[in-house]
Short mmCIF file of C-alpha atoms and ligand atoms in Angstrom, two decimals:
data_model
loop_
_atom_site.label_atom_id
_atom_site.label_comp_id
_atom_site.label_asym_id
_atom_site.label_seq_id
_atom_site.Cartn_x
_atom_site.Cartn_y
_atom_site.Cartn_z
CA MET A 991 115.81 100.08 96.38
CA SER A 992 116.90 101.37 99.82
CA GLY A 993 118.35 104.88 100.42
CA LYS A 994 121.68 103.45 101.60
CA ARG A 995 122.30 101.69 98.23
CA ALA A 996 121.14 104.65 96.05
CA LEU A 997 123.84 106.91 97.46
CA PRO A 998 126.88 104.90 96.14
CA LEU A 999 125.22 104.56 92.70
CA ALA A 1000 124.74 108.32 92.53
CA GLY A 1001 128.35 108.68 93.67
CA ILE A 1002 129.57 106.26 90.96
CA ALA A 1003 127.61 108.19 88.30
CA LEU A 1004 129.09 111.47 89.56
CA ALA A 1005 132.61 109.99 89.59
CA ALA A 1006 132.16 108.67 86.03
CA ALA A 1007 130.91 112.09 84.87
CA THR A 1008 133.90 113.78 86.58
CA CYS A 1009 136.29 111.31 84.90
CA LEU A 1010 134.68 111.87 81.47
CA GLY A 1011 134.76 115.64 81.93
CA MET A 1012 138.49 115.57 82.76
CA VAL A 1013 139.28 113.44 79.66
CA ILE A 1014 137.22 115.76 77.41
CA ALA A 1015 139.03 118.71 78.97
CA GLY A 1016 142.25 117.09 77.79
CA ALA A 1017 143.49 115.51 81.05
CA ASP A 1018 145.40 112.28 81.07
CA LEU A 1019 143.05 109.23 81.28
CA SER A 1020 145.01 107.58 84.12
CA LEU A 1021 144.94 110.82 86.14
CA ALA A 1022 141.17 111.17 85.57
CA LEU A 1023 140.60 107.56 86.70
CA GLY A 1024 142.76 108.09 89.84
CA VAL A 1025 140.76 111.18 90.88
CA ALA A 1026 137.47 109.26 90.39
CA VAL A 1027 138.68 106.32 92.53
CA ILE A 1028 139.86 108.58 95.42
CA TRP A 1029 136.55 110.48 95.30
CA LEU A 1030 134.56 107.25 95.46
CA GLY A 1031 136.71 105.88 98.33
CA SER A 1032 136.11 108.95 100.51
CA LEU A 1033 132.42 108.81 99.71
CA TRP A 1034 132.37 105.13 100.87
CA LEU A 1035 134.07 106.02 104.15
CA THR A 1036 131.47 108.67 104.93
CA LEU A 1037 128.59 106.23 104.45
CA PRO A 1038 127.09 104.87 107.72
CA ALA A 1039 128.51 101.42 108.39
CA PRO A 1040 125.80 98.73 107.95
CA GLU A 1041 124.48 97.39 111.27
CA ALA A 1042 125.79 94.07 112.41
CA GLU A 1043 123.15 91.20 112.17
CA GLY A 1044 123.58 90.26 115.89
CA PRO A 1045 122.38 93.53 117.43
CA ARG A 1046 119.37 93.62 115.04
CA ILE A 1047 118.25 90.15 116.20
CA ASN A 1048 118.82 91.20 119.85
CA ALA A 1049 116.63 94.27 119.37
CA GLU A 1050 113.84 92.14 117.88
CA GLN A 1051 114.13 89.67 120.77
CA ALA A 1052 114.05 92.51 123.33
CA SER A 1053 110.91 93.94 121.74
CA ARG A 1054 109.27 90.47 121.74
CA ASP A 1055 110.21 90.01 125.43
CA ALA A 1056 108.78 93.43 126.33
CA THR A 1057 105.50 92.59 124.54
CA ARG A 1058 105.37 89.21 126.27
CA GLU A 1059 105.98 90.87 129.67
CA MET A 1060 103.25 93.44 129.01
CA ILE A 1061 100.73 90.74 128.02
CA GLU A 1062 101.77 88.64 131.03
CA SER A 1063 100.95 91.46 133.46
CA LEU A 1064 97.52 92.34 132.00
CA SER A 1065 94.58 91.46 134.24
CA GLN A 1066 92.51 90.22 131.28
CA PRO A 1067 93.20 86.58 130.38
CA LEU A 1068 94.83 86.41 126.92
CA LEU A 1069 95.98 83.52 124.74
CA VAL A 1070 98.10 83.61 121.61
CA LEU A 1071 97.48 80.69 119.22
CA GLU A 1072 99.63 79.55 116.35
CA ASP A 1073 97.03 77.87 114.14
CA THR A 1074 95.23 76.13 117.03
CA ARG A 1075 98.18 75.59 119.41
CA ILE A 1076 98.45 77.83 122.49
CA THR A 1077 101.90 79.39 122.34
CA LEU A 1078 101.30 82.04 124.99
CA ALA A 1079 98.91 82.21 127.95
CA ASN A 1080 99.33 85.16 130.31
CA ALA A 1081 99.12 84.79 134.12
CA ALA A 1082 95.40 85.69 134.20
CA ALA A 1083 94.63 83.04 131.55
CA ARG A 1084 96.71 80.42 133.38
CA GLU A 1085 94.86 81.26 136.60
CA ALA A 1086 91.44 80.95 134.94
CA LEU A 1087 92.13 77.84 132.86
CA GLY A 1088 95.15 76.17 134.51
CA ALA A 1089 98.87 76.35 133.65
CA HIS A 1090 98.67 73.08 131.70
CA ILE A 1091 97.00 74.80 128.72
CA LEU A 1092 100.31 76.24 127.50
CA GLY A 1093 101.39 74.26 124.43
CA GLN A 1094 98.04 72.43 124.20
CA ASP A 1095 95.73 72.43 121.23
CA ALA A 1096 93.16 75.17 122.06
CA ARG A 1097 90.31 72.89 120.99
CA ILE A 1098 91.30 70.52 123.81
CA ALA A 1099 92.27 73.22 126.32
CA LEU A 1100 89.06 75.25 125.96
CA ARG A 1101 86.89 72.15 125.55
CA HIS A 1102 83.51 73.77 125.02
CA PRO A 1103 81.29 73.47 121.93
CA ASP A 1104 80.93 77.27 121.64
CA ALA A 1105 84.68 77.82 122.05
CA MET A 1106 85.22 75.17 119.39
CA ARG A 1107 82.83 77.01 117.09
CA LEU A 1108 84.89 80.19 117.55
CA LEU A 1109 88.16 78.39 116.81
CA GLU A 1110 86.76 76.71 113.74
CA MET A 1111 85.35 79.88 112.20
CA GLY A 1112 86.94 80.47 108.79
CA ALA A 1113 90.18 82.44 108.79
CA ASP A 1114 88.48 85.19 106.78
CA GLU A 1115 85.48 85.55 109.05
CA GLY A 1116 84.95 88.87 110.82
CA TRP A 1117 87.75 90.55 112.77
CA GLY A 1118 86.90 90.17 116.44
CA ASP A 1119 84.49 87.21 116.32
CA SER A 1120 83.16 86.41 119.79
CA VAL A 1121 81.06 83.87 121.66
CA THR A 1122 79.50 83.99 125.15
CA ILE A 1123 79.79 80.80 127.17
CA THR A 1124 77.83 79.88 130.30
CA GLY A 1125 79.55 77.55 132.78
CA PHE A 1126 82.94 77.96 131.04
CA THR A 1127 84.85 77.85 134.35
CA GLY A 1128 82.12 76.01 136.21
CA GLY A 1129 78.86 76.90 137.98
CA ARG A 1130 77.07 80.03 136.80
CA SER A 1131 80.21 81.55 135.32
CA LEU A 1132 79.74 83.54 132.12
CA TRP A 1133 82.66 84.31 129.78
CA GLN A 1134 83.01 86.11 126.50
CA LEU A 1135 85.75 84.81 124.18
CA THR A 1136 86.90 87.07 121.36
CA ARG A 1137 89.26 86.01 118.57
CA ARG A 1138 91.41 88.54 116.73
CA ARG A 1139 93.89 87.87 113.96
CA ILE A 1140 97.54 88.86 114.63
CA ASP A 1141 99.06 87.66 111.33
CA LYS A 1142 98.63 84.82 108.82
CA LYS A 1143 99.28 82.08 111.38
CA ARG A 1144 98.62 83.64 114.78
CA TRP A 1145 95.45 84.59 116.66
CA LEU A 1146 94.83 86.45 119.90
CA ILE A 1147 92.04 85.07 122.11
CA GLU A 1148 90.68 87.50 124.74
CA LEU A 1149 88.73 85.96 127.62
CA SER A 1150 86.41 88.36 129.48
CA ASP A 1151 84.75 87.22 132.71
CA ARG A 1152 81.17 88.55 132.57
CA THR A 1153 79.93 86.59 135.64
CA ALA A 1154 79.70 89.60 137.97
CA GLU A 1155 77.83 91.67 135.34
CA ALA A 1156 75.40 88.78 134.77
CA ASP A 1157 74.86 88.45 138.55
CA ILE A 1158 74.11 92.17 138.88
CA SER A 1159 71.70 92.05 135.97
CA ARG A 1160 69.98 88.94 137.42
CA ALA A 1161 69.71 90.61 140.86
CA HIS A 1162 68.22 93.67 139.17
CA THR A 1163 65.63 91.61 137.32
CA ASP A 1164 64.75 89.68 140.50
CA PHE A 1165 64.41 92.94 142.43
CA VAL A 1166 62.03 94.47 139.87
CA ALA A 1167 59.99 91.24 139.81
CA ASN A 1168 59.83 91.11 143.65
CA ALA A 1169 58.94 94.79 143.99
CA SER A 1170 56.19 94.45 141.37
CA HIS A 1171 54.82 91.41 143.16
CA GLU A 1172 54.86 93.20 146.54
CA LEU A 1173 52.99 96.17 145.04
CA ARG A 1174 50.53 94.07 143.08
CA THR A 1175 49.27 92.17 146.15
CA PRO A 1176 47.87 95.18 148.09
CA LEU A 1177 46.78 96.82 144.85
CA ALA A 1178 44.68 93.76 143.91
CA ALA A 1179 43.08 93.82 147.38
CA ILE A 1180 42.29 97.54 147.12
CA ILE A 1181 40.72 97.17 143.66
CA GLY A 1182 38.70 94.11 144.79
CA TYR A 1183 37.25 95.79 147.89
CA VAL A 1184 36.58 99.13 146.20
CA GLU A 1185 34.78 97.38 143.31
CA THR A 1186 32.60 95.44 145.77
CA LEU A 1187 31.76 98.64 147.65
CA ALA A 1188 30.99 100.50 144.42
CA GLU A 1189 28.83 97.77 142.91
CA GLY A 1190 26.98 96.39 145.93
CA GLY A 1191 27.97 98.63 148.80
CA ALA A 1192 24.39 99.77 149.42
CA ALA A 1193 23.32 96.18 150.04
CA LEU A 1194 26.04 95.62 152.66
CA ASP A 1195 25.44 96.23 156.34
CA GLU A 1196 27.27 99.06 158.09
CA ALA A 1197 29.75 96.77 159.91
CA THR A 1198 30.81 95.02 156.69
CA ARG A 1199 31.24 98.33 154.87
CA THR A 1200 33.39 99.63 157.72
CA ARG A 1201 35.51 96.46 157.66
CA PHE A 1202 35.98 96.80 153.88
CA HIS A 1203 37.05 100.43 154.26
CA GLU A 1204 39.56 99.40 156.93
CA VAL A 1205 41.05 96.78 154.62
CA VAL A 1206 41.36 99.31 151.79
CA LEU A 1207 43.09 101.78 154.12
CA ARG A 1208 45.46 99.12 155.53
CA GLU A 1209 46.46 97.89 152.06
CA ALA A 1210 46.92 101.46 150.79
CA ARG A 1211 49.20 102.17 153.80
CA ARG A 1212 51.13 98.98 153.01
CA MET A 1213 51.70 100.23 149.47
CA GLN A 1214 52.74 103.61 150.81
CA SER A 1215 55.33 102.03 153.16
CA LEU A 1216 56.67 99.94 150.32
CA VAL A 1217 57.02 102.90 147.99
CA GLU A 1218 58.73 104.94 150.76
CA ASP A 1219 61.15 102.08 151.51
CA LEU A 1220 61.91 101.61 147.80
CA MET A 1221 62.70 105.31 147.52
CA SER A 1222 64.90 105.22 150.65
CA LEU A 1223 66.76 102.22 149.31
CA SER A 1224 67.47 103.84 145.97
CA HIS A 1225 68.52 107.03 147.78
CA VAL A 1226 71.07 105.33 150.06
CA GLU A 1227 72.32 103.15 147.24
CA ALA A 1228 72.94 106.18 145.05
CA GLU A 1229 74.96 107.86 147.82
CA LYS A 1230 76.89 104.84 149.03
CA HIS A 1231 80.31 106.09 147.85
CA ASP A 1232 79.89 109.45 149.44
CA ARG A 1233 80.79 109.23 153.14
CA PRO A 1234 78.79 111.60 155.37
CA THR A 1235 80.85 114.36 156.96
CA GLU A 1236 78.57 115.79 159.62
CA PRO A 1237 79.67 115.20 163.25
CA ILE A 1238 76.68 113.79 165.17
CA ASP A 1239 76.28 112.90 168.83
CA LEU A 1240 74.78 109.41 168.57
CA THR A 1241 73.56 109.49 172.18
CA LYS A 1242 71.43 112.61 171.64
CA LEU A 1243 70.11 111.30 168.32
CA THR A 1244 69.22 107.88 169.77
CA ALA A 1245 67.45 109.50 172.74
CA ARG A 1246 65.38 111.59 170.31
CA VAL A 1247 64.36 108.58 168.16
CA VAL A 1248 63.56 106.49 171.27
CA GLY A 1249 61.34 109.35 172.47
CA GLU A 1250 59.43 109.37 169.16
CA VAL A 1251 59.01 105.56 169.15
CA ALA A 1252 57.91 105.63 172.82
CA SER A 1253 55.19 108.16 171.97
CA ILE A 1254 53.64 105.50 169.69
CA HIS A 1255 54.47 102.21 171.44
CA GLY A 1256 54.77 103.34 175.05
CA ARG A 1257 57.90 103.82 177.16
CA ASP A 1258 57.58 100.52 179.06
CA ARG A 1259 59.17 98.35 176.42
CA LEU A 1260 62.22 100.55 175.83
CA VAL A 1261 65.30 100.55 178.06
CA THR A 1262 68.19 102.87 177.19
CA ILE A 1263 71.80 102.73 178.35
CA PHE A 1264 73.84 105.78 177.35
CA PRO A 1265 77.41 106.90 178.13
CA ASP A 1266 77.88 110.02 180.29
CA ASP A 1267 79.79 111.86 177.59
CA ASP A 1268 79.15 112.51 173.90
CA ALA A 1269 79.40 109.63 171.44
CA ASN A 1270 80.35 111.36 168.23
CA VAL A 1271 80.25 109.79 164.80
CA LEU A 1272 80.46 111.16 161.26
CA GLY A 1273 77.03 110.68 159.79
CA GLU A 1274 73.88 111.92 158.13
CA VAL A 1275 71.10 112.63 160.63
CA SER A 1276 68.13 111.47 158.53
CA GLN A 1277 69.80 108.18 157.60
CA LEU A 1278 70.94 107.43 161.16
CA GLU A 1279 67.38 108.17 162.36
CA GLN A 1280 66.08 105.70 159.80
CA LEU A 1281 68.63 103.06 160.87
CA LEU A 1282 67.58 103.47 164.51
CA ARG A 1283 63.87 103.40 163.68
CA ASN A 1284 64.17 100.27 161.50
CA LEU A 1285 66.14 98.33 164.14
CA ILE A 1286 63.98 99.45 167.08
CA ASP A 1287 60.74 98.75 165.13
CA ASN A 1288 61.96 95.23 164.28
CA ALA A 1289 62.93 94.53 167.90
CA LEU A 1290 59.46 95.63 169.03
CA LYS A 1291 57.75 93.76 166.19
CA TYR A 1292 59.56 90.42 166.47
CA GLY A 1293 60.62 90.44 170.14
CA ASP A 1294 58.51 89.11 173.01
CA PRO A 1295 55.91 91.86 173.72
CA ALA A 1296 56.22 91.16 177.43
CA LYS A 1297 59.98 91.78 177.46
CA PRO A 1298 61.81 95.10 177.03
CA VAL A 1299 64.08 96.09 174.14
CA ALA A 1300 67.48 97.37 175.27
CA ILE A 1301 69.06 100.23 173.29
CA ARG A 1302 72.63 101.01 174.19
CA VAL A 1303 75.26 103.47 172.97
CA SER A 1304 78.81 102.84 174.16
CA HIS A 1305 82.48 103.61 173.53
CA ALA A 1306 84.85 100.84 172.48
CA LEU A 1307 88.49 100.92 173.60
CA SER A 1308 89.55 101.45 169.97
CA GLY A 1309 87.72 104.80 169.96
CA ALA A 1310 84.82 103.35 167.97
CA THR A 1311 81.22 104.10 168.94
CA THR A 1312 78.87 101.14 169.26
CA LEU A 1313 75.08 100.99 169.04
CA THR A 1314 73.35 97.80 170.17
CA ILE A 1315 69.66 96.99 169.99
CA ALA A 1316 68.71 93.78 171.77
CA ASP A 1317 65.33 92.11 172.09
CA ARG A 1318 64.28 89.05 173.99
CA GLY A 1319 62.04 86.79 172.00
CA PRO A 1320 61.97 83.85 169.60
CA GLY A 1321 65.30 84.78 167.97
CA ILE A 1322 66.40 83.84 164.44
CA ALA A 1323 67.62 80.41 163.29
CA PRO A 1324 71.32 80.46 162.25
CA GLU A 1325 70.63 79.50 158.61
CA HIS A 1326 68.70 82.76 158.11
CA LEU A 1327 71.34 85.09 159.58
CA PRO A 1328 73.53 85.53 156.46
CA HIS A 1329 70.50 86.46 154.31
CA LEU A 1330 68.64 88.90 156.56
CA THR A 1331 69.95 92.04 154.81
CA ARG A 1332 68.87 90.84 151.35
CA ARG A 1333 65.95 92.75 149.86
CA PHE A 1334 62.59 91.12 150.57
CA TYR A 1335 64.16 88.31 152.63
CA ARG A 1336 61.85 87.29 155.50
CA THR A 1337 62.16 84.35 157.88
CA ASP A 1338 58.37 84.29 158.24
CA PRO A 1339 56.66 86.18 155.37
CA GLY A 1340 53.18 85.86 156.90
CA ARG A 1341 54.27 87.36 160.20
CA SER A 1342 56.26 90.14 158.52
CA ARG A 1343 53.31 91.16 156.29
CA ALA A 1344 50.82 90.95 159.16
CA ALA A 1345 53.04 93.35 161.09
CA GLY A 1346 53.18 95.74 158.12
CA GLY A 1347 56.74 94.79 157.16
CA THR A 1348 58.02 95.55 153.65
CA GLY A 1349 60.99 93.17 153.77
CA LEU A 1350 63.32 96.09 152.99
CA GLY A 1351 64.12 97.43 156.48
CA LEU A 1352 67.38 95.54 157.01
CA ALA A 1353 68.50 96.05 153.39
CA ILE A 1354 68.20 99.80 154.02
CA VAL A 1355 70.08 99.42 157.34
CA LYS A 1356 72.89 97.56 155.58
CA HIS A 1357 73.33 100.32 152.98
CA ILE A 1358 73.26 103.06 155.63
CA VAL A 1359 75.89 101.15 157.64
CA GLU A 1360 78.11 100.78 154.56
CA ARG A 1361 77.77 104.43 153.64
CA HIS A 1362 78.89 105.37 157.18
CA ARG A 1363 81.90 102.97 156.89
CA ALA A 1364 80.46 101.17 159.93
CA THR A 1365 79.93 97.42 160.47
CA LEU A 1366 76.75 95.49 161.25
CA ASP A 1367 76.70 92.34 163.36
CA ILE A 1368 73.60 90.21 163.99
CA ALA A 1369 73.76 87.70 166.84
CA SER A 1370 70.76 85.58 167.74
CA THR A 1371 69.90 82.60 169.90
CA VAL A 1372 66.68 80.78 169.16
CA GLY A 1373 64.36 81.08 172.14
CA GLU A 1374 66.40 83.89 173.72
CA GLY A 1375 66.48 86.86 171.37
CA THR A 1376 68.45 88.89 168.86
CA THR A 1377 71.10 91.62 169.16
CA PHE A 1378 71.97 93.99 166.31
CA THR A 1379 75.32 95.80 166.78
CA VAL A 1380 76.45 98.71 164.62
CA CYS A 1381 80.05 99.79 165.14
CA PHE A 1382 81.00 103.26 163.86
CA PRO A 1383 84.66 104.08 163.19
CA PRO A 1384 86.42 106.62 165.45
CA MET A 1385 86.14 110.13 164.08
CA PRO A 1386 88.64 112.97 164.06
CA ALA A 1387 88.02 115.49 166.85
CA ALA A 1388 85.43 118.11 165.79
CA PRO A 1389 84.53 121.42 167.38
CA ALA A 1390 81.75 120.85 169.92
CA SER A 1391 79.75 123.67 168.30
CA GLN A 1392 79.20 121.49 165.23
CA LEU A 1393 77.60 118.61 167.14
CA SER A 1394 73.85 118.14 166.76
P1 ADP B 2040 60.43 93.28 157.53
O1 ADP B 2040 59.76 94.42 156.92
O2 ADP B 2040 59.90 91.96 157.09
O3 ADP B 2040 60.54 93.39 159.02
P2 ADP B 2040 63.30 93.59 157.52
O4 ADP B 2040 64.21 93.75 156.35
O5 ADP B 2040 63.27 94.66 158.52
O6 ADP B 2040 61.89 93.30 156.89
O7 ADP B 2040 63.67 92.24 158.24
C1 ADP B 2040 63.84 91.08 157.47
C2 ADP B 2040 63.45 89.85 158.26
O8 ADP B 2040 64.37 89.64 159.33
C3 ADP B 2040 62.10 89.97 158.93
O9 ADP B 2040 61.06 89.61 158.07
C4 ADP B 2040 62.24 88.99 160.08
O10 ADP B 2040 61.99 87.70 159.60
C5 ADP B 2040 63.72 89.08 160.44
N1 ADP B 2040 63.99 89.95 161.61
C6 ADP B 2040 64.40 91.24 161.58
N2 ADP B 2040 64.59 91.71 162.81
C7 ADP B 2040 64.30 90.71 163.66
C8 ADP B 2040 64.31 90.56 165.08
N3 ADP B 2040 64.66 91.57 165.90
N4 ADP B 2040 63.94 89.36 165.60
C9 ADP B 2040 63.60 88.34 164.80
N5 ADP B 2040 63.57 88.41 163.45
C10 ADP B 2040 63.92 89.56 162.88
#
């Protein structure tokens, strides 16, 4: 019994007791009854008036509309089913599956054996049953569908797009497999040559032994470069959200790196074009040095050895600072250009390995560029050569004393 109905009953009981008391006390019965009726009437007037039916229905409707609006705006695709009919599909669900699904039987709308299995699970089966479906929205897409009970007739179906997570995990697995393969190759060579030297080295002539030692040293250096590049890559990747804050004069830094490279490869193949004034960018010295070294090394490695590599720092009208490294040589075919910054991607694996390449140089460059909020452009013409352009955003003015 509700509180609102208990109050009049208590009032009636009290009125009856009052009436009885008055009669026992010798009052006239009609007077006692009159007092009881007046008392009950005033009690009735003080009771809260019952709500009208209309406003209650309106409040329920408003709450349903608010819930519907909230579900509609959620970024996760959601369906509400009544038995198996789709009675609500929010905007994200309509975008993923098409607007036509509204009102359809979910078994037809979702049309996948695993989705069907989820829909046909017994009504009493676990709360939050889910299935993972490959190719649900085509291609390599991967979705997780979860069914939750709302009430006796209605179900909520949550659709979670797991494609990006699956891609990341696949890329991770591929990377580990590639890195292991790259390390295993020189390691196998080292073990093979060292075993031969240990077991039958005495029987080999001096020239052969020297050649074997050279191979062991070369392969060990290859492993060392690979390990160093793997460490650099993981370092820049870990810091990618953290923009460097140090003001650096790119002209001075480039001149220093060119000097170091020239001391190994000779000055003849390097031409520099620098602006008269400072070319300041916000950066991290060691990473910018690595970017310069990787791009200059590649230009020397893959460019025509008889032609110079041009290294230029310049100011763009927008206030940006631009670094270009251009070689003249065989160039790169257009179909390779979009993939060059992928880890271990090589247009000519034999040539890259023979030149001591790890296949990670441009992947490292790409991450350094991203961390510096810069852009990387690769332009190449087969038979003419390749130009790498890094464009650094303008930086706020910094005190000259802070420039390195
Ligand atoms: P690698 O260690 O193989 O040089 P990178 O990541 O530095 O690896 O470069 C990836 C690939 O891009 C190279 O294997 C090569 O095929 C190509 N490449 C890079 N720079 C040049 C260039 N300047 N000219 C022609 N090809 C280049």
